[in-house]
Amino acid sequence: MDTVLSGIRSTGHLHLGNYFGALRNFVKIQDTYNCFFFIADLHSLTTHPHPTDLHNGVHIILSEYLAAGLDPYKCALFVQSDIPEVCELFVLLNMLAYKGEMERTASFKDKVRQNPDNVNTGLLTYPVLMAADILIHRAKYVPVGKDQEQHLEIARLLARRFNNMYGVDVFPEPQAFNFGANLVKVPGLDGSGKMGKSEGNGIFLYEDDKSITKKVMRAVTDSGPTEPNSPKPEVIENLFTLMNLVSESDTLAFFDEKWNDCSIRYGDLKKQLATDICKTVAPIRERIDAISNDADYLRKVAALGRDKARESASATLKLAREAVGFKAF
Ligand code: TYM
């Protein structure tokens, strides 16, 4: 059975971008693949969270993973920092990653721009740690959103380099994965770029109907089409992209037609979009509270996941250490 792996950073709550870009796919495949899903708390350290925020973030993401339908008895659901083997592989892979390559990564350039006072080398080697996460379980498929494409390319590069350098076939080259469809980029409601945790443009899985509706009704629009069948400007395309994710296909077709014959009313479109987002989020939100208050259950889940993940990670690390040439006296 092929191995699938993915992770989400432990900063803040999960939003619709995380859900449609990654989590929904995790939930769908857990019956058919050997699955590893984790909470990337080591990656979160790049932005220097306070220790209590760090733990709280892990607690939140674990609860929200479970509320969204991940089954800890079907997949290995674990916390990245519980797997020390990842850090050792990270060191080995760092020897194969070149400074110039890392500096050219789009996510690194973004972070430097956003936060010039905290350009730590953890940010520079962020993709190497991500490659270690993936390669330590020899994963073949990685369900992620479009923003992670370049990181996956680096994971493939490092897998290939390691195999070539040591003349082995330890690591498969991992592929980004979305059921044969294109990777998803969920837009924000402010008309600019992707939905994110820190961009202030997100809809979160814990949010109630009232708050979601308020955000959707405030989404940026324009003054409406004047020519039939004209291309949609980005702010409007974004609303249709969201609708495509949450609504029935005939709802989308209905509003598309209204756009094309210039009779569209953005108020109606937003009302429908809000209703359909609420329908997606409500059943998840309803489970989050109960799960996040059940400390015993969360402890059990994390321990179960850790044991499964360490078993797999230590087997791979043994192969990597042998390949590199480490030997016991
Ligand atoms: P993170 O925490 O930023 O995001 C987690 C997942 O959510 C997806 N995502 C989106 N997809 C579509 N549209 C959006 N607006 C959107 N926003 C977020 C991301 O593509 C991602 O799949 N580096 C990773 C975490 C990580 C990881 C890994 C992932 C660490 N190690 C190994 C896969 C494999 C990250 O920061 O994701």
Short mmCIF file of C-alpha atoms and ligand atoms in Angstrom, two decimals:
data_model
loop_
_atom_site.label_atom_id
_atom_site.label_comp_id
_atom_site.label_asym_id
_atom_site.label_seq_id
_atom_site.Cartn_x
_atom_site.Cartn_y
_atom_site.Cartn_z
CA MET A 1 0.00 0.00 0.00
CA ASP A 2 1.42 3.43 -0.96
CA THR A 3 2.26 5.85 1.83
CA VAL A 4 0.67 9.30 1.99
CA LEU A 5 1.85 12.01 4.35
CA SER A 6 1.06 15.61 5.07
CA GLY A 7 1.18 18.20 7.82
CA ILE A 8 -0.16 21.53 8.95
CA ARG A 9 1.71 24.08 11.07
CA SER A 10 0.50 24.57 14.63
CA THR A 11 -0.13 28.28 14.39
CA GLY A 12 -3.70 29.34 15.08
CA HIS A 13 -6.88 27.69 13.87
CA LEU A 14 -7.58 25.86 10.63
CA HIS A 15 -9.29 27.84 7.89
CA LEU A 16 -11.08 26.92 4.67
CA GLY A 17 -7.74 27.08 2.79
CA ASN A 18 -6.28 24.37 5.02
CA TYR A 19 -9.49 22.39 4.76
CA PHE A 20 -9.95 22.41 0.98
CA GLY A 21 -6.22 22.55 0.19
CA ALA A 22 -5.27 19.64 2.40
CA LEU A 23 -7.44 18.35 5.24
CA ARG A 24 -10.47 17.30 3.21
CA ASN A 25 -8.17 15.18 1.07
CA PHE A 26 -6.58 13.59 4.15
CA VAL A 27 -10.03 12.56 5.36
CA LYS A 28 -10.96 11.07 1.98
CA ILE A 29 -7.87 8.90 1.59
CA GLN A 30 -7.38 7.52 5.07
CA ASP A 31 -9.18 4.28 4.15
CA THR A 32 -7.16 3.54 1.03
CA TYR A 33 -3.55 4.48 1.81
CA ASN A 34 -0.99 4.03 4.53
CA CYS A 35 -1.48 7.51 6.00
CA PHE A 36 0.66 9.77 8.18
CA PHE A 37 -0.69 13.17 9.20
CA PHE A 38 1.06 15.42 11.61
CA ILE A 39 1.15 18.78 13.33
CA ALA A 40 4.25 20.71 12.30
CA ASP A 41 5.19 22.32 15.61
CA LEU A 42 8.93 22.43 14.80
CA HIS A 43 8.16 24.47 11.70
CA SER A 44 6.12 26.84 13.87
CA LEU A 45 9.25 27.72 15.85
CA THR A 46 10.50 29.71 12.85
CA THR A 47 8.17 32.51 13.97
CA HIS A 48 9.18 32.23 17.67
CA PRO A 49 5.86 31.52 19.42
CA HIS A 50 5.68 31.70 23.21
CA PRO A 51 5.88 28.17 24.78
CA THR A 52 2.23 28.24 25.90
CA ASP A 53 1.10 29.41 22.45
CA LEU A 54 3.08 26.58 20.89
CA HIS A 55 1.38 23.90 22.99
CA ASN A 56 -1.99 25.53 22.61
CA GLY A 57 -1.53 25.56 18.84
CA VAL A 58 -0.84 21.82 18.80
CA HIS A 59 -3.91 21.21 20.98
CA ILE A 60 -6.08 23.23 18.60
CA ILE A 61 -4.87 21.58 15.40
CA LEU A 62 -5.13 18.07 16.85
CA SER A 63 -8.72 18.75 17.98
CA GLU A 64 -9.64 20.29 14.63
CA TYR A 65 -8.05 17.42 12.66
CA LEU A 66 -10.18 14.96 14.62
CA ALA A 67 -13.32 17.10 14.35
CA ALA A 68 -12.88 17.23 10.56
CA GLY A 69 -12.96 13.42 10.44
CA LEU A 70 -9.42 12.06 10.70
CA ASP A 71 -9.56 8.66 12.37
CA PRO A 72 -6.55 7.98 14.65
CA TYR A 73 -7.14 4.24 14.32
CA LYS A 74 -6.87 4.39 10.51
CA CYS A 75 -3.94 6.77 10.13
CA ALA A 76 -0.95 7.80 12.17
CA LEU A 77 -1.89 11.17 13.61
CA PHE A 78 1.09 12.65 15.41
CA VAL A 79 3.05 15.67 16.58
CA GLN A 80 6.25 16.41 14.61
CA SER A 81 8.38 17.13 17.70
CA ASP A 82 7.53 13.67 19.10
CA ILE A 83 9.61 12.12 16.31
CA PRO A 84 13.31 12.84 16.97
CA GLU A 85 14.31 10.80 13.90
CA VAL A 86 13.03 13.69 11.75
CA CYS A 87 15.67 16.00 13.22
CA GLU A 88 18.48 13.58 12.46
CA LEU A 89 17.38 13.13 8.86
CA PHE A 90 17.07 16.93 8.64
CA VAL A 91 20.79 17.19 9.51
CA LEU A 92 21.73 14.63 6.86
CA LEU A 93 19.64 16.35 4.19
CA ASN A 94 21.06 19.78 5.07
CA MET A 95 24.41 18.57 3.74
CA LEU A 96 22.78 18.12 0.33
CA ALA A 97 20.84 21.40 0.21
CA TYR A 98 22.65 24.43 -1.12
CA LYS A 99 22.33 27.91 0.35
CA GLY A 100 21.56 29.56 -3.01
CA GLU A 101 18.73 27.08 -3.70
CA MET A 102 17.13 27.79 -0.34
CA GLU A 103 17.47 31.56 -0.77
CA ARG A 104 15.60 31.33 -4.07
CA THR A 105 12.56 29.64 -2.51
CA ALA A 106 9.45 31.83 -2.86
CA SER A 107 8.29 31.19 0.73
CA PHE A 108 11.69 32.27 2.10
CA LYS A 109 11.65 35.47 0.06
CA ASP A 110 8.11 36.17 1.33
CA LYS A 111 9.13 35.69 4.97
CA VAL A 112 12.14 37.96 4.56
CA ARG A 113 9.88 40.63 3.09
CA GLN A 114 7.21 40.25 5.78
CA ASN A 115 9.55 39.96 8.74
CA PRO A 116 12.98 41.46 8.06
CA ASP A 117 13.88 41.38 11.80
CA ASN A 118 13.56 37.63 12.14
CA VAL A 119 15.39 36.02 9.21
CA ASN A 120 16.57 32.97 11.16
CA THR A 121 18.23 30.02 9.40
CA GLY A 122 15.23 27.87 10.38
CA LEU A 123 13.33 29.86 7.77
CA LEU A 124 16.08 29.29 5.22
CA THR A 125 16.10 25.53 5.79
CA TYR A 126 12.32 25.25 6.24
CA PRO A 127 11.97 23.20 3.00
CA VAL A 128 14.71 20.81 4.15
CA LEU A 129 12.85 20.06 7.39
CA MET A 130 9.74 19.56 5.32
CA ALA A 131 11.61 17.13 3.08
CA ALA A 132 12.76 15.26 6.20
CA ASP A 133 9.11 14.99 7.37
CA ILE A 134 8.14 13.41 4.07
CA LEU A 135 11.19 11.26 3.37
CA ILE A 136 11.43 9.82 6.89
CA HIS A 137 8.25 7.83 6.07
CA ARG A 138 9.26 7.30 2.44
CA ALA A 139 5.94 8.85 1.42
CA LYS A 140 4.92 8.73 -2.22
CA TYR A 141 2.01 11.21 -2.16
CA VAL A 142 1.63 14.48 -0.27
CA PRO A 143 -1.83 16.11 -0.27
CA VAL A 144 -1.18 19.86 -0.09
CA GLY A 145 -2.44 23.13 -1.51
CA LYS A 146 -0.85 24.89 -4.44
CA ASP A 147 1.36 27.06 -2.22
CA GLN A 148 3.43 24.00 -1.25
CA GLU A 149 4.33 22.95 -4.80
CA GLN A 150 7.84 24.40 -4.68
CA HIS A 151 8.56 22.74 -1.34
CA LEU A 152 7.60 19.39 -2.83
CA GLU A 153 9.98 20.03 -5.71
CA ILE A 154 12.78 20.52 -3.18
CA ALA A 155 11.80 17.29 -1.38
CA ARG A 156 12.11 15.45 -4.70
CA LEU A 157 15.44 17.09 -5.42
CA LEU A 158 16.85 16.06 -2.04
CA ALA A 159 15.51 12.51 -2.35
CA ARG A 160 17.18 12.20 -5.74
CA ARG A 161 20.42 13.75 -4.53
CA PHE A 162 20.62 11.45 -1.52
CA ASN A 163 19.98 8.33 -3.62
CA ASN A 164 22.56 9.41 -6.26
CA MET A 165 25.18 10.56 -3.78
CA TYR A 166 25.15 7.29 -1.84
CA GLY A 167 24.22 4.95 -4.71
CA VAL A 168 21.07 3.71 -2.97
CA ASP A 169 17.34 3.68 -3.56
CA VAL A 170 16.19 4.65 -0.08
CA PHE A 171 13.82 7.52 -0.88
CA PRO A 172 10.97 7.59 -3.40
CA GLU A 173 10.37 11.00 -5.01
CA PRO A 174 7.21 12.39 -3.36
CA GLN A 175 4.45 13.88 -5.50
CA ALA A 176 1.98 16.59 -4.52
CA PHE A 177 -1.45 15.04 -4.64
CA ASN A 178 -5.07 16.04 -5.20
CA PHE A 179 -6.90 13.03 -6.68
CA GLY A 180 -5.61 13.69 -10.17
CA ALA A 181 -7.03 17.22 -10.15
CA ASN A 182 -4.98 20.43 -9.99
CA LEU A 183 -3.76 21.56 -6.60
CA VAL A 184 -6.13 24.00 -4.97
CA LYS A 185 -5.53 27.63 -4.05
CA VAL A 186 -8.36 28.89 -1.85
CA PRO A 187 -8.64 32.68 -2.16
CA GLY A 188 -9.22 35.09 0.72
CA LEU A 189 -12.31 37.28 1.01
CA ASP A 190 -10.38 40.51 0.58
CA GLY A 191 -9.82 40.03 -3.11
CA SER A 192 -6.09 39.55 -2.78
CA GLY A 193 -4.18 36.28 -2.98
CA LYS A 194 -4.76 33.17 -0.90
CA MET A 195 -6.64 32.65 2.31
CA GLY A 196 -4.19 32.56 5.20
CA LYS A 197 -4.01 32.48 8.99
CA SER A 198 -2.25 35.77 9.39
CA GLU A 199 -3.68 37.66 6.42
CA GLY A 200 -6.93 38.55 8.24
CA ASN A 201 -8.92 37.20 5.27
CA GLY A 202 -9.83 33.73 6.53
CA ILE A 203 -12.93 31.80 7.47
CA PHE A 204 -12.10 29.33 10.24
CA LEU A 205 -13.54 25.91 11.00
CA TYR A 206 -14.47 26.96 14.55
CA GLU A 207 -16.56 29.94 13.41
CA ASP A 208 -20.33 30.14 13.92
CA ASP A 209 -22.87 30.88 11.19
CA LYS A 210 -23.31 34.50 12.22
CA SER A 211 -19.63 35.31 12.07
CA ILE A 212 -19.14 33.46 8.75
CA THR A 213 -22.13 35.22 7.18
CA LYS A 214 -20.88 38.60 8.33
CA LYS A 215 -17.47 37.99 6.75
CA VAL A 216 -18.91 36.74 3.46
CA MET A 217 -21.36 39.64 3.17
CA ARG A 218 -18.44 42.03 3.62
CA ALA A 219 -16.33 40.39 0.88
CA VAL A 220 -14.94 42.80 -1.71
CA THR A 221 -16.89 43.03 -5.02
CA ASP A 222 -17.04 45.48 -7.92
CA SER A 223 -19.84 47.45 -9.61
CA GLY A 224 -20.96 44.47 -11.72
CA PRO A 225 -20.60 43.31 -15.35
CA THR A 226 -21.66 45.63 -18.15
CA GLU A 227 -20.92 43.39 -21.16
CA PRO A 228 -22.44 39.90 -21.51
CA ASN A 229 -19.98 36.98 -21.14
CA SER A 230 -17.14 39.18 -19.98
CA PRO A 231 -14.21 37.70 -18.04
CA LYS A 232 -14.56 37.96 -14.26
CA PRO A 233 -12.20 40.28 -12.38
CA GLU A 234 -10.19 38.58 -9.63
CA VAL A 235 -12.40 39.68 -6.70
CA ILE A 236 -15.44 38.09 -8.37
CA GLU A 237 -13.58 35.03 -9.63
CA ASN A 238 -12.56 34.43 -6.00
CA LEU A 239 -16.18 34.24 -4.87
CA PHE A 240 -16.93 31.76 -7.65
CA THR A 241 -13.86 29.72 -6.69
CA LEU A 242 -15.17 29.47 -3.12
CA MET A 243 -18.63 28.61 -4.42
CA ASN A 244 -17.16 25.87 -6.56
CA LEU A 245 -15.76 24.29 -3.37
CA VAL A 246 -18.83 24.50 -1.13
CA SER A 247 -21.93 24.67 -3.35
CA GLU A 248 -23.82 22.24 -5.60
CA SER A 249 -22.83 22.43 -9.27
CA ASP A 250 -26.25 23.74 -10.36
CA THR A 251 -25.97 26.61 -7.85
CA LEU A 252 -22.65 27.56 -9.39
CA ALA A 253 -24.10 27.25 -12.91
CA PHE A 254 -27.07 29.44 -11.90
CA PHE A 255 -24.85 32.32 -10.74
CA ASP A 256 -22.50 31.86 -13.68
CA GLU A 257 -25.43 32.36 -16.01
CA LYS A 258 -26.51 35.44 -14.06
CA TRP A 259 -22.97 36.78 -14.44
CA ASN A 260 -22.94 36.08 -18.15
CA ASP A 261 -26.25 37.86 -18.84
CA CYS A 262 -25.31 40.75 -16.51
CA SER A 263 -28.26 40.19 -14.16
CA ILE A 264 -26.18 39.05 -11.21
CA ARG A 265 -26.90 40.49 -7.75
CA TYR A 266 -23.86 40.15 -5.55
CA GLY A 267 -26.01 40.22 -2.39
CA ASP A 268 -27.80 37.03 -3.52
CA LEU A 269 -24.52 35.37 -4.51
CA LYS A 270 -22.95 36.15 -1.13
CA LYS A 271 -26.04 34.99 0.80
CA GLN A 272 -25.95 31.64 -1.01
CA LEU A 273 -22.19 31.35 -0.58
CA ALA A 274 -22.49 32.07 3.17
CA THR A 275 -25.23 29.44 3.55
CA ASP A 276 -23.14 26.81 1.77
CA ILE A 277 -19.95 27.63 3.70
CA CYS A 278 -21.93 27.34 6.97
CA LYS A 279 -23.24 23.94 5.83
CA THR A 280 -19.64 22.73 5.34
CA VAL A 281 -18.28 24.20 8.57
CA ALA A 282 -21.14 23.56 11.05
CA PRO A 283 -20.72 19.78 11.52
CA ILE A 284 -16.97 20.22 12.06
CA ARG A 285 -17.41 23.14 14.46
CA GLU A 286 -19.95 21.17 16.49
CA ARG A 287 -17.35 18.48 17.20
CA ILE A 288 -14.40 20.78 17.96
CA ASP A 289 -15.51 21.82 21.46
CA ALA A 290 -16.19 18.34 22.78
CA ILE A 291 -12.94 16.94 21.37
CA SER A 292 -10.74 19.80 22.53
CA ASN A 293 -12.05 19.43 26.10
CA ASP A 294 -11.30 15.71 26.22
CA ALA A 295 -7.68 15.77 27.40
CA ASP A 296 -7.55 11.99 27.96
CA TYR A 297 -8.64 11.25 24.41
CA LEU A 298 -6.16 13.72 22.90
CA ARG A 299 -3.32 12.24 24.99
CA LYS A 300 -4.25 8.76 23.81
CA VAL A 301 -4.44 9.84 20.15
CA ALA A 302 -1.06 11.60 20.25
CA ALA A 303 0.62 8.60 21.91
CA LEU A 304 -0.88 6.16 19.41
CA GLY A 305 0.25 8.32 16.48
CA ARG A 306 3.70 8.85 17.94
CA ASP A 307 4.28 5.10 18.34
CA LYS A 308 3.16 4.34 14.76
CA ALA A 309 5.23 7.19 13.33
CA ARG A 310 8.38 6.37 15.30
CA GLU A 311 8.29 2.77 14.17
CA SER A 312 8.22 3.84 10.54
CA ALA A 313 10.73 6.69 11.03
CA SER A 314 13.33 4.59 12.81
CA ALA A 315 13.25 1.95 10.06
CA THR A 316 13.98 4.62 7.42
CA LEU A 317 16.63 6.35 9.52
CA LYS A 318 18.47 3.05 9.88
CA LEU A 319 18.67 2.78 6.07
CA ALA A 320 19.79 6.41 5.74
CA ARG A 321 22.51 6.03 8.39
CA GLU A 322 23.83 2.90 6.69
CA ALA A 323 23.86 4.69 3.33
CA VAL A 324 25.78 7.65 4.74
CA GLY A 325 28.36 5.32 6.26
CA PHE A 326 27.72 5.51 10.00
CA LYS A 327 28.80 2.26 11.63
CA ALA A 328 28.78 1.03 15.21
CA PHE A 329 32.14 0.04 16.75
P1 TYM B 1 0.46 25.34 6.33
O1 TYM B 1 0.26 25.09 7.78
O2 TYM B 1 0.74 26.72 5.87
O3 TYM B 1 -0.80 24.87 5.55
C1 TYM B 1 -1.28 23.56 5.71
C2 TYM B 1 -1.90 23.04 4.44
O4 TYM B 1 -2.97 23.89 4.03
C3 TYM B 1 -2.75 24.29 2.69
N1 TYM B 1 -3.23 25.66 2.50
C4 TYM B 1 -3.96 26.04 1.45
N2 TYM B 1 -4.39 25.35 0.38
C5 TYM B 1 -5.12 26.03 -0.52
N3 TYM B 1 -5.43 27.35 -0.39
C6 TYM B 1 -5.02 28.07 0.67
N4 TYM B 1 -5.38 29.34 0.79
C7 TYM B 1 -4.23 27.42 1.65
N5 TYM B 1 -3.65 27.82 2.79
C8 TYM B 1 -3.02 26.72 3.31
C9 TYM B 1 -1.25 24.20 2.46
O5 TYM B 1 -0.96 24.04 1.09
C10 TYM B 1 -0.90 22.99 3.28
O6 TYM B 1 -1.14 21.81 2.54
N6 TYM B 1 4.94 23.68 5.33
C11 TYM B 1 3.60 23.23 5.55
C12 TYM B 1 3.46 22.22 6.68
C13 TYM B 1 4.34 21.04 6.52
C14 TYM B 1 4.16 19.98 5.59
C15 TYM B 1 5.26 19.09 5.82
C16 TYM B 1 3.21 19.70 4.64
C17 TYM B 1 5.47 20.79 7.24
N7 TYM B 1 6.01 19.61 6.80
C18 TYM B 1 5.39 17.93 5.08
C19 TYM B 1 3.37 18.52 3.89
C20 TYM B 1 4.44 17.66 4.11
C21 TYM B 1 2.80 24.45 5.90
O7 TYM B 1 3.28 25.44 6.37
O8 TYM B 1 1.52 24.33 5.73
#
